[in-house]
PDB file of C-alpha atoms and ligand atoms in Angstrom:
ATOM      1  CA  UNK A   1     159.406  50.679  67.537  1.00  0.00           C
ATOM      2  CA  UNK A   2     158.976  52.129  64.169  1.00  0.00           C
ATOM      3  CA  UNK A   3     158.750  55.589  65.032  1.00  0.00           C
ATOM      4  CA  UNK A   4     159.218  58.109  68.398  1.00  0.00           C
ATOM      5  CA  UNK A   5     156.343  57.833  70.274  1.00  0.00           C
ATOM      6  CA  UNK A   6     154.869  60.109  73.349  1.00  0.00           C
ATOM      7  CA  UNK A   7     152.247  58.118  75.213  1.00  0.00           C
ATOM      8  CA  UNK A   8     152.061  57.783  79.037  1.00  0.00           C
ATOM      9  CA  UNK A   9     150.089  55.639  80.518  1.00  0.00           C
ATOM     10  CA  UNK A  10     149.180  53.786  83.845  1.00  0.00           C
ATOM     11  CA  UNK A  11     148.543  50.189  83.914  1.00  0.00           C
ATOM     12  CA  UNK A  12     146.261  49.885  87.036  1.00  0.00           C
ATOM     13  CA  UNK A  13     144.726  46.618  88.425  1.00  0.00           C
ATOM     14  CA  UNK A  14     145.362  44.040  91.584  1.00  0.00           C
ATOM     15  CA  UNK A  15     148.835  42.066  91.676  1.00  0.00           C
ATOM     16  CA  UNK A  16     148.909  39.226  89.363  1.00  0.00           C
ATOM     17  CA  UNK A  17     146.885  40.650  86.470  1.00  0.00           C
ATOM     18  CA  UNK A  18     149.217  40.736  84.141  1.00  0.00           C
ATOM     19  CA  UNK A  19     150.630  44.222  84.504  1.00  0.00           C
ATOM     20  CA  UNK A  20     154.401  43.563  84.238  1.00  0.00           C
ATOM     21  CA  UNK A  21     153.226  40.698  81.316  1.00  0.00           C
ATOM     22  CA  UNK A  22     151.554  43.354  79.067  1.00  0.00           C
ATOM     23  CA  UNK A  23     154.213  46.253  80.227  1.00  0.00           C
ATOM     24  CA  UNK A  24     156.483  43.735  78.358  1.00  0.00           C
ATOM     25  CA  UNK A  25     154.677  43.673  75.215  1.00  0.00           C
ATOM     26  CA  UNK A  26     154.576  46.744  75.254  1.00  0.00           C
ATOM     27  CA  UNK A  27     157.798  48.050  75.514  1.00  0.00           C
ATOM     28  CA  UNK A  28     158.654  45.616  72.587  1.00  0.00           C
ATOM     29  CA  UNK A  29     155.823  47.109  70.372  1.00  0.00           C
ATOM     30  CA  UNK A  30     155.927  50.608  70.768  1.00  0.00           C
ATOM     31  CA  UNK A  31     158.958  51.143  72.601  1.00  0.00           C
ATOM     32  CA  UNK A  32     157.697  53.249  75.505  1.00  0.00           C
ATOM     33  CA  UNK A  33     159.957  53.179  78.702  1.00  0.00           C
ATOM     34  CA  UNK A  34     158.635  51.168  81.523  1.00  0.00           C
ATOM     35  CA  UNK A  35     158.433  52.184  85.062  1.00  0.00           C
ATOM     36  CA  UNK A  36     157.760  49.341  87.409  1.00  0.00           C
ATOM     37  CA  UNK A  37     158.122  50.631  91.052  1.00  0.00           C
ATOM     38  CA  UNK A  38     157.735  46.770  92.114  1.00  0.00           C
ATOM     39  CA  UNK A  39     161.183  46.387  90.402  1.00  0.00           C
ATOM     40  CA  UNK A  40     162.399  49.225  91.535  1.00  0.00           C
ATOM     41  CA  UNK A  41     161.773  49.127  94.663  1.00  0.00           C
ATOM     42  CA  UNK A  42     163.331  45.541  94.729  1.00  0.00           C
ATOM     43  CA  UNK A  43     166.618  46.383  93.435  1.00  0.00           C
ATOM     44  CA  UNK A  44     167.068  49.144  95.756  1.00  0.00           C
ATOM     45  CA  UNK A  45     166.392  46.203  98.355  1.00  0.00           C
ATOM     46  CA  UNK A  46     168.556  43.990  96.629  1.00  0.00           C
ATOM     47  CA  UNK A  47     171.669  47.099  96.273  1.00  0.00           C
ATOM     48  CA  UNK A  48     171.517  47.223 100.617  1.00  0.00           C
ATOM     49  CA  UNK A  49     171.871  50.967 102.123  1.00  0.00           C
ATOM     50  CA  UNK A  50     170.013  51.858 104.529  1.00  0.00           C
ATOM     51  CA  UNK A  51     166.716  52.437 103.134  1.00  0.00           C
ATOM     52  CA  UNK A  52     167.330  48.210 101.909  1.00  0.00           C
ATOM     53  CA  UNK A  53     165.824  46.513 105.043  1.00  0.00           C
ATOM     54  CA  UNK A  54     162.894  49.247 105.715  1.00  0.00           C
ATOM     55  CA  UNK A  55     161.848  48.560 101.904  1.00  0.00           C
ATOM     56  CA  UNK A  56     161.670  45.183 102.562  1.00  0.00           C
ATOM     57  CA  UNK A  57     159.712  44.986 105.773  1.00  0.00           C
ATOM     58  CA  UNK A  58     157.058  46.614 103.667  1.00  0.00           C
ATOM     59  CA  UNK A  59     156.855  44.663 100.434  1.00  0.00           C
ATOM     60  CA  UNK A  60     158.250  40.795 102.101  1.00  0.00           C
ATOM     61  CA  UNK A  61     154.403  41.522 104.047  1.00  0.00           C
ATOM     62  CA  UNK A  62     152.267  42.997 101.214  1.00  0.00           C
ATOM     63  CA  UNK A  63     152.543  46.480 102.448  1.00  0.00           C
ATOM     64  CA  UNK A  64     152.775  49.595 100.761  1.00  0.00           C
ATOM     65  CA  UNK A  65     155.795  51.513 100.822  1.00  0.00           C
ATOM     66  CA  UNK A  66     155.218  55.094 102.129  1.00  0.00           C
ATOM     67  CA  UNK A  67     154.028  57.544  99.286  1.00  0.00           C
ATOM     68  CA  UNK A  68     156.995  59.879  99.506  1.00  0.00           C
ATOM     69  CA  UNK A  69     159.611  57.109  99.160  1.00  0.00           C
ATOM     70  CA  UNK A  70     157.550  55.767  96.005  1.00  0.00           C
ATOM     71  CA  UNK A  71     156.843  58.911  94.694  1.00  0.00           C
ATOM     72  CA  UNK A  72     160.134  60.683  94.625  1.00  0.00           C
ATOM     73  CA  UNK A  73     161.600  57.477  92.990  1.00  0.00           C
ATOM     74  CA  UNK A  74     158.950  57.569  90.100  1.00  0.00           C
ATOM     75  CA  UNK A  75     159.299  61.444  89.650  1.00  0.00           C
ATOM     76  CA  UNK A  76     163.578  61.036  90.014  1.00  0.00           C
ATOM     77  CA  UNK A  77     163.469  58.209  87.099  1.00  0.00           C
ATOM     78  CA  UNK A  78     160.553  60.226  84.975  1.00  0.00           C
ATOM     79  CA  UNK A  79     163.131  63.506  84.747  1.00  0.00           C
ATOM     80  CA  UNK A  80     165.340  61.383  83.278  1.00  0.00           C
ATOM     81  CA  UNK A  81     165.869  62.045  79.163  1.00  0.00           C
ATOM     82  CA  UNK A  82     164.739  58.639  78.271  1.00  0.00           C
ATOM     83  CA  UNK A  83     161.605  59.227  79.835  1.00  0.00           C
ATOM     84  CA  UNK A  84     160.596  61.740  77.129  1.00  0.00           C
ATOM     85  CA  UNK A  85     159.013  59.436  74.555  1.00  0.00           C
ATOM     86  CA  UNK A  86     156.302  57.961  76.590  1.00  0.00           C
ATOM     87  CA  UNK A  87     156.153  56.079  79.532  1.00  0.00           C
ATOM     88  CA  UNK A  88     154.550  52.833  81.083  1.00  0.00           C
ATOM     89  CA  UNK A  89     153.931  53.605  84.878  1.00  0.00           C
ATOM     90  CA  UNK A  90     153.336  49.927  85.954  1.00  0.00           C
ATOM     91  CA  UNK A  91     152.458  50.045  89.739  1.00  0.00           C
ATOM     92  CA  UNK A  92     152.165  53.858  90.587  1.00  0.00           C
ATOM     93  CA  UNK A  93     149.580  55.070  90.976  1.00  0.00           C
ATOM     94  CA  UNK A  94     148.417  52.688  93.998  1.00  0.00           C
ATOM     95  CA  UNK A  95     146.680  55.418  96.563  1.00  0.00           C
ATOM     96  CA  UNK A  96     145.333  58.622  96.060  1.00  0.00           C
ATOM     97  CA  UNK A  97     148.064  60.663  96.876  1.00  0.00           C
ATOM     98  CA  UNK A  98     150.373  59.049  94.495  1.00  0.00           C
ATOM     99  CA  UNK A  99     147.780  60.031  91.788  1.00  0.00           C
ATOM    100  CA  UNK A 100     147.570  63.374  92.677  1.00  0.00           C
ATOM    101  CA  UNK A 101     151.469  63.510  93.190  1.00  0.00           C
ATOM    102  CA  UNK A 102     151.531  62.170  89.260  1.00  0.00           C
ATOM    103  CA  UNK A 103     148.753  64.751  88.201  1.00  0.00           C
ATOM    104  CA  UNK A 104     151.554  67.888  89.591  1.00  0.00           C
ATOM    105  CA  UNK A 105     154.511  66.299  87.971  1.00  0.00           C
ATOM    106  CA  UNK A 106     153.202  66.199  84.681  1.00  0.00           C
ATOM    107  CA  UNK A 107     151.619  69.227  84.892  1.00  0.00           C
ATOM    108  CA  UNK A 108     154.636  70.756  86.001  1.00  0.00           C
ATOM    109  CA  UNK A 109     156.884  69.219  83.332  1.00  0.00           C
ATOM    110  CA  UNK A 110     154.183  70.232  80.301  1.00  0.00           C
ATOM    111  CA  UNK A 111     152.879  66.368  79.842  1.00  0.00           C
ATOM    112  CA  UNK A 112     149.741  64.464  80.312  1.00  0.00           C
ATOM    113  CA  UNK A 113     148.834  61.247  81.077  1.00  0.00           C
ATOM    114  CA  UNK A 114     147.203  59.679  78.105  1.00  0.00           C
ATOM    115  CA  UNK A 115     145.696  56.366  79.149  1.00  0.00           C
ATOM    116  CA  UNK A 116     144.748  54.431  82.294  1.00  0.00           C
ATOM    117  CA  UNK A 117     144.651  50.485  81.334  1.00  0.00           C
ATOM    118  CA  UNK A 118     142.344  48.706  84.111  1.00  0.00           C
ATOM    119  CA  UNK A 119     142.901  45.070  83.976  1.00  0.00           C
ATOM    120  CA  UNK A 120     139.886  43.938  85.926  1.00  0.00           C
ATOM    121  CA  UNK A 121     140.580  40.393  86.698  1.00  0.00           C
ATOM    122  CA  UNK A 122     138.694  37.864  89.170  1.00  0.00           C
ATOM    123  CA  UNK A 123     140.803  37.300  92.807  1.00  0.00           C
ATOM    124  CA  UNK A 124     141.296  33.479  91.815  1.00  0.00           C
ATOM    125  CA  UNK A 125     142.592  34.155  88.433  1.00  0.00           C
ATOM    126  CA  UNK A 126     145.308  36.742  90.735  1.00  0.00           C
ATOM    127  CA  UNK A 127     146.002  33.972  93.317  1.00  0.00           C
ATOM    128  CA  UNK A 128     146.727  31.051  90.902  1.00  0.00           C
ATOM    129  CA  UNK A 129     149.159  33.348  88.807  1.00  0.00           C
ATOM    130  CA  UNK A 130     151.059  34.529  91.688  1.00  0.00           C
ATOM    131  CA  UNK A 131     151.444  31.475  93.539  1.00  0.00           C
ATOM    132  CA  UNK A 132     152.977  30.249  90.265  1.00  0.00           C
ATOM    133  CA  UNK A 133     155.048  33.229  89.560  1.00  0.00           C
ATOM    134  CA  UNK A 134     159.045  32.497  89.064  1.00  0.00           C
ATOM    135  CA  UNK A 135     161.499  35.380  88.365  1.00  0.00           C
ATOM    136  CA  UNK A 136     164.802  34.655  86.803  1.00  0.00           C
ATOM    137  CA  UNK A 137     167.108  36.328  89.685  1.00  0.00           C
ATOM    138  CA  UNK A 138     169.277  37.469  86.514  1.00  0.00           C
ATOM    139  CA  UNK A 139     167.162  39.207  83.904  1.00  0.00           C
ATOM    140  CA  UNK A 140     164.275  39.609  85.598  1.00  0.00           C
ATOM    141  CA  UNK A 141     161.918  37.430  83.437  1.00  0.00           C
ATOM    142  CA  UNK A 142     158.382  36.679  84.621  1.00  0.00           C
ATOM    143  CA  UNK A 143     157.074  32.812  84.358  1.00  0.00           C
ATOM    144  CA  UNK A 144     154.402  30.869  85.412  1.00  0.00           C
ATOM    145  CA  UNK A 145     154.654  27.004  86.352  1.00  0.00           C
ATOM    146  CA  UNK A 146     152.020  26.080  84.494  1.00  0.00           C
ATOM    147  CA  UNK A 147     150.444  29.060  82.549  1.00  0.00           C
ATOM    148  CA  UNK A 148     153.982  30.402  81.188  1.00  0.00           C
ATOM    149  CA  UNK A 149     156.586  27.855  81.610  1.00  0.00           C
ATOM    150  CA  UNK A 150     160.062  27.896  81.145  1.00  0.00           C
ATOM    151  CA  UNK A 151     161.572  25.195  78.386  1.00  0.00           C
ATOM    152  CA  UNK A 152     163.941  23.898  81.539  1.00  0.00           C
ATOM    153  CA  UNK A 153     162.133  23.739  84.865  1.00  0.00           C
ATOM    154  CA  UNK A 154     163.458  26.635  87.144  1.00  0.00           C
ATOM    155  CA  UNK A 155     165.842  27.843  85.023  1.00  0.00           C
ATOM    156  CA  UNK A 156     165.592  31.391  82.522  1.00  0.00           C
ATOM    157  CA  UNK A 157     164.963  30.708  78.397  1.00  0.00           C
ATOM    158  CA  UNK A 158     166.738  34.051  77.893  1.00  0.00           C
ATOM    159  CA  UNK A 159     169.727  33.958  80.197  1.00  0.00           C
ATOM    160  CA  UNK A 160     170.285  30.946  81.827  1.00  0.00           C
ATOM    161  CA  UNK A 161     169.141  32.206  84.845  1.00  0.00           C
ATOM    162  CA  UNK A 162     167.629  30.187  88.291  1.00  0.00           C
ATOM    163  CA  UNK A 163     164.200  31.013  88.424  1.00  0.00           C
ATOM    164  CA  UNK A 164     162.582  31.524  92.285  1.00  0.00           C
ATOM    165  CA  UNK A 165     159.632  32.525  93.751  1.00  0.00           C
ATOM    166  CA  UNK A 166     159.082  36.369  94.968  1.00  0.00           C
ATOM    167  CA  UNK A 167     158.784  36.324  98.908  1.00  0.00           C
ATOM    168  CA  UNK A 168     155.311  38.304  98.631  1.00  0.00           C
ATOM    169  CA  UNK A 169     153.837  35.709  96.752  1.00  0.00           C
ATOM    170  CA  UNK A 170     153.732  33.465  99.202  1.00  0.00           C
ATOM    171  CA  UNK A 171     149.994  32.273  99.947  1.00  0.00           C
ATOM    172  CA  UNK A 172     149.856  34.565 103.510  1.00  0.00           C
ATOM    173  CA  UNK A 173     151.076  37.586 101.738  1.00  0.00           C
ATOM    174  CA  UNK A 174     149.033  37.572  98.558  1.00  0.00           C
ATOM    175  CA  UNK A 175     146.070  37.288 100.503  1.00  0.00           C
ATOM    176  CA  UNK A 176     147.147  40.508 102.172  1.00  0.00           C
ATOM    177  CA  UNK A 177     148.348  42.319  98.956  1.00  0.00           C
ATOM    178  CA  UNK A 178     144.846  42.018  97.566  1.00  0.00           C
ATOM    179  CA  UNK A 179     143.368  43.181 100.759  1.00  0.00           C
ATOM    180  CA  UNK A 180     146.089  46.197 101.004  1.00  0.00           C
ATOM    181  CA  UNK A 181     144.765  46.799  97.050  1.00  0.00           C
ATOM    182  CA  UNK A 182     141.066  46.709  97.577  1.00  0.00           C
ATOM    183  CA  UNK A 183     141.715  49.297 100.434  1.00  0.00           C
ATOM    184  CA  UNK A 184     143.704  51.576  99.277  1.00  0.00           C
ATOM    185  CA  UNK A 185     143.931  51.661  95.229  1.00  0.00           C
ATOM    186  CA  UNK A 186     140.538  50.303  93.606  1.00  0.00           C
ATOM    187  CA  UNK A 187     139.759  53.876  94.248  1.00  0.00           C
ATOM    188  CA  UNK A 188     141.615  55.129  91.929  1.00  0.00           C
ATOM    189  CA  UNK A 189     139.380  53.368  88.945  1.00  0.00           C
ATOM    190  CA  UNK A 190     136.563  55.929  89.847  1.00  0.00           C
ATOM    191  CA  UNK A 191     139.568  58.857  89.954  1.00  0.00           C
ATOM    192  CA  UNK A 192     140.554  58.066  86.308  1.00  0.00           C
ATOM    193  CA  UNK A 193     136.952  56.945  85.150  1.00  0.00           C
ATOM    194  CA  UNK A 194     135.879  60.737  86.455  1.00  0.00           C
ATOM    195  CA  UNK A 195     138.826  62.326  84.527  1.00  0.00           C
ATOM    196  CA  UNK A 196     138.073  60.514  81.505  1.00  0.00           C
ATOM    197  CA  UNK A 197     141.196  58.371  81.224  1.00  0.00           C
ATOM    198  CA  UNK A 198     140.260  54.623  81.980  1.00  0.00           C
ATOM    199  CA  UNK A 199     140.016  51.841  79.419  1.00  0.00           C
ATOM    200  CA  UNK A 200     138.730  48.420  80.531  1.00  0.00           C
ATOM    201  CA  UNK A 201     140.676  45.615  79.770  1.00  0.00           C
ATOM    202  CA  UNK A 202     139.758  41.836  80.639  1.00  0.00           C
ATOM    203  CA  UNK A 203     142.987  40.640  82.839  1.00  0.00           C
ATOM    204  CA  UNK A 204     141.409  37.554  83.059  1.00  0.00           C
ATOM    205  CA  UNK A 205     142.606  36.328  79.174  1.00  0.00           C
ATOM    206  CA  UNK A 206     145.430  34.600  77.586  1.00  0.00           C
ATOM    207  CA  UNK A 207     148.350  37.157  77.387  1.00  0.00           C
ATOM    208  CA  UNK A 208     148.712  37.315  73.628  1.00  0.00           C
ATOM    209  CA  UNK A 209     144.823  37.988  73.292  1.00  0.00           C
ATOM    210  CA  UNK A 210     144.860  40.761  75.785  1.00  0.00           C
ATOM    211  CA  UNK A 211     147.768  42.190  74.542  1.00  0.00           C
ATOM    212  CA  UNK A 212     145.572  42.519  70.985  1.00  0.00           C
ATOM    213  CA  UNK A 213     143.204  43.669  71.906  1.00  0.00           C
ATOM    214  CA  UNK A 214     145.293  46.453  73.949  1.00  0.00           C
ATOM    215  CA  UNK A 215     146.984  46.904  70.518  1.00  0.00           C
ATOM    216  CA  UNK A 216     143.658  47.824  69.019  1.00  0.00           C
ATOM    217  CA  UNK A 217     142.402  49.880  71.658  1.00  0.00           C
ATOM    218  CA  UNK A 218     145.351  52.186  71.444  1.00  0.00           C
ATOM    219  CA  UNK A 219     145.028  52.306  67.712  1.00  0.00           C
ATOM    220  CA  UNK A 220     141.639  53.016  67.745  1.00  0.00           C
ATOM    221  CA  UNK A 221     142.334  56.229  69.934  1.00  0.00           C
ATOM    222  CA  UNK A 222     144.667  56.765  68.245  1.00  0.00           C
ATOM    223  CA  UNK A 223     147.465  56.653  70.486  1.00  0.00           C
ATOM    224  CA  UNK A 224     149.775  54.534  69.155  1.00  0.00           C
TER     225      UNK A 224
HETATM  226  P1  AP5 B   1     154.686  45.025  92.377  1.00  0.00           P
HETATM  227  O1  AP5 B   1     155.914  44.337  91.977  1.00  0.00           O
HETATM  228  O2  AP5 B   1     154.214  46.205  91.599  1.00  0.00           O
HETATM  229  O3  AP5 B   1     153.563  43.927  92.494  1.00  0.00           O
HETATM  230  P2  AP5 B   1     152.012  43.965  92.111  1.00  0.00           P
HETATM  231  O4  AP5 B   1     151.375  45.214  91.740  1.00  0.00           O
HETATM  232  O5  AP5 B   1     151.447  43.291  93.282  1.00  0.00           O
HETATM  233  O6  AP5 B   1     151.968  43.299  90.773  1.00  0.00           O
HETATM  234  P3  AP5 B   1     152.614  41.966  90.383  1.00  0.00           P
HETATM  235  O7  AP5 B   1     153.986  42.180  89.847  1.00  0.00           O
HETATM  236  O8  AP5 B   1     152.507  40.956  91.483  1.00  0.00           O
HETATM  237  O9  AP5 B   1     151.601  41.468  89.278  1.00  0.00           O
HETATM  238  P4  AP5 B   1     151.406  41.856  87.753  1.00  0.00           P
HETATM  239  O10 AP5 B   1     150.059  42.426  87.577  1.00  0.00           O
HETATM  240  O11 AP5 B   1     152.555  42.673  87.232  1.00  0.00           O
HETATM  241  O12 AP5 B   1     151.415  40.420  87.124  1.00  0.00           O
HETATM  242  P5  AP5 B   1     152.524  39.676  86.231  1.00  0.00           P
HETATM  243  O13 AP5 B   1     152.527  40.209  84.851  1.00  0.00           O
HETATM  244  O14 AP5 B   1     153.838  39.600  86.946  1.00  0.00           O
HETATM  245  O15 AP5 B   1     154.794  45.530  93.896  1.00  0.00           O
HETATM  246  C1  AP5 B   1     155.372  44.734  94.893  1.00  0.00           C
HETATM  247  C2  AP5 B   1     155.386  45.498  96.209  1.00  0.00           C
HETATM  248  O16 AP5 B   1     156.158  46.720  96.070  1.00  0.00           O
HETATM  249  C3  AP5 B   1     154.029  45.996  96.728  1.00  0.00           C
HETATM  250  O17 AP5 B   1     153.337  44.994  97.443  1.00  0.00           O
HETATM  251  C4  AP5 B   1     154.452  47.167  97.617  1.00  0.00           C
HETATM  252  O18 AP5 B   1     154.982  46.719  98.842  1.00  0.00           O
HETATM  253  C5  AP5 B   1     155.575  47.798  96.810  1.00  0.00           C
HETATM  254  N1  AP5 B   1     155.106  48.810  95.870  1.00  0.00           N
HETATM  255  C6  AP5 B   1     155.166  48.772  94.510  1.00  0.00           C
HETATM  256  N2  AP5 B   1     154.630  49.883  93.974  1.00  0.00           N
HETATM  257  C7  AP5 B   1     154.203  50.640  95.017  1.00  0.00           C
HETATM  258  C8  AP5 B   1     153.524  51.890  95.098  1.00  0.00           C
HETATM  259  N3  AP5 B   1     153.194  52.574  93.999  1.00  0.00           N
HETATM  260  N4  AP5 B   1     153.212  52.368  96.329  1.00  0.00           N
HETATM  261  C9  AP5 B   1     153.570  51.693  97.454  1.00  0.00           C
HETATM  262  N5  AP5 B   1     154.195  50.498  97.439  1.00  0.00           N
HETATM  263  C10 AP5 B   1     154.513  49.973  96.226  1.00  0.00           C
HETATM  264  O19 AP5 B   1     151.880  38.207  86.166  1.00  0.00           O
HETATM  265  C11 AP5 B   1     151.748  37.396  87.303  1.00  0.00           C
HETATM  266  C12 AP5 B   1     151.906  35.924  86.887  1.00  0.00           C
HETATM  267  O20 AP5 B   1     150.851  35.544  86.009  1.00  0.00           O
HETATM  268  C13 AP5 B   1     153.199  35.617  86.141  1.00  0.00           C
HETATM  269  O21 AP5 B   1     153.635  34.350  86.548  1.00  0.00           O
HETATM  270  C14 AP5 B   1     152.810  35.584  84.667  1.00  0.00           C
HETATM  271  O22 AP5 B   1     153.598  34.699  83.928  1.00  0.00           O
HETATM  272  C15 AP5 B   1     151.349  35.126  84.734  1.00  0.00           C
HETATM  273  N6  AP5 B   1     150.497  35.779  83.746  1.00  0.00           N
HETATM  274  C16 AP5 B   1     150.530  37.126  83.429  1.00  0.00           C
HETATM  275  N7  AP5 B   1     149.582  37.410  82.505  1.00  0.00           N
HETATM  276  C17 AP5 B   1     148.922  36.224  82.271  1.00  0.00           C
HETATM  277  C18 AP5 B   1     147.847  35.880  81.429  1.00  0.00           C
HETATM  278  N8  AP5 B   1     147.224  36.817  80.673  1.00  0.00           N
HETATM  279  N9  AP5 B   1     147.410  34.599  81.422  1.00  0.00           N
HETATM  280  C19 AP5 B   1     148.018  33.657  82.208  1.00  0.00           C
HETATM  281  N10 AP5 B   1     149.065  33.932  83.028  1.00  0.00           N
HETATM  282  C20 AP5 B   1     149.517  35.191  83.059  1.00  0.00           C
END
């Protein structure tokens, strides 16, 4: 990042569009903080306590976790100093109350939300990237077996890592994640379209081209 930037944003569209793909470019560009309540969520599953298992019944089926349990994480982690320079809210908003639960935090804490990225992408371009997906269980990195491959089969370019597949993206429970979207967050395209705040972006192309065009979106505003 060549300079302190301010920018939040949402990155809004069904699983397996390439949120957490582009989040990544992103950070490395402009140096924003990301917020992925996916990951967060999973690590407090991963850490145990007694919250663990209920998390887990939610996500392992392609529920959504209640509002109040996201919500209070993503405010908790965006009162935090880091969070000051701009921030990358990958996966929150995902119903309306979470947006409206956003819109009175940053109100209340003096900042706005400066761009909603919609990656509108076809279901069969979301069901062949998830039911390639593999996560290095160390770092965290995001592959695909064909799209994004690793150098070694099933094993992390960064770390070392093993690579596996995330429970939810088994077949069954993808099928129900983009049912669980369609239901309860393509609303929220018309909620940030009315407030002025949505940007179309094609989910559907190669990662390095969207993330260009992105680039030139945001420079265009003006927001980068
Ligand atoms: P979460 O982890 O947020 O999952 P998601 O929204 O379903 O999104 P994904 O991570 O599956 O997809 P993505 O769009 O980030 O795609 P990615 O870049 O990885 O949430 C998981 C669960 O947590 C939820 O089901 C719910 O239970 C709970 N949860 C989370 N937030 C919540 C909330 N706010 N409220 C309530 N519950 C919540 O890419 C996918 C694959 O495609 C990768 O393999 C990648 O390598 C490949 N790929 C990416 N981009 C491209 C490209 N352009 N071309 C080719 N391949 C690509």
């Amino acid at each position: 990042m060549t300079e302190e930037r301010r920018a939040n944003m949402v990155l809004l569209g069904p699983p397996g569009a390439g949120k957490g793909t582009q989040a990544a470019l992103l950070v490395k560009a402009y140096g924003l903080l990301h917020i992925s309540t996916g990951d967060m969520l999973r690590e407090a599953v991963s850490e145990g306590g007694p919250t663990g298992g209920e998390l887990s019944s939610y996500m392992n089926t392609g529920k959504l976790v209640p509002d109040a349990i996201v919500t209070r994480t993503v405010i908790e982690r965006m009162a935090k100093r880091d969070a000051e320079g701009g921030v990358i809210l990958d996966g929150y908003p995902r119903t309306r109350p979470q947006a409206e639960s956003l819109d009175s935090s940053l109100d209340a804490s003096g900042r706005t939300l400066d761009v909603v990225l919609y990656f509108k992408t076809q279901d069969e371009v979301a069901i062949q990237r998830l039911s390639g997906r593999r996560v290095c269980k160390d770092c965290g990195k995001n592959y695909h077996i064909t799209n994004m491959s690793s150098k070694k089969e099933g094993v992390c370019d960064i770390c070392g890592g093993e690579l596996y597949q995330r429970e939810d993206d088994k077949p069954e429970t993808v099928k129900n994640r983009l049912t669980v979207y369609e239901e309860n967050t393509k609303d929220l395209i018309e909620y940030y379209r009315t407030k002025g705040l949505l940007q179309e972006v094609d989910g559907g192309l190669p990662a390095g081209e969207l993330f260009n065009n992105i680039d030139a979106l945001f420079k265009k505003d003006g927001l980068i």
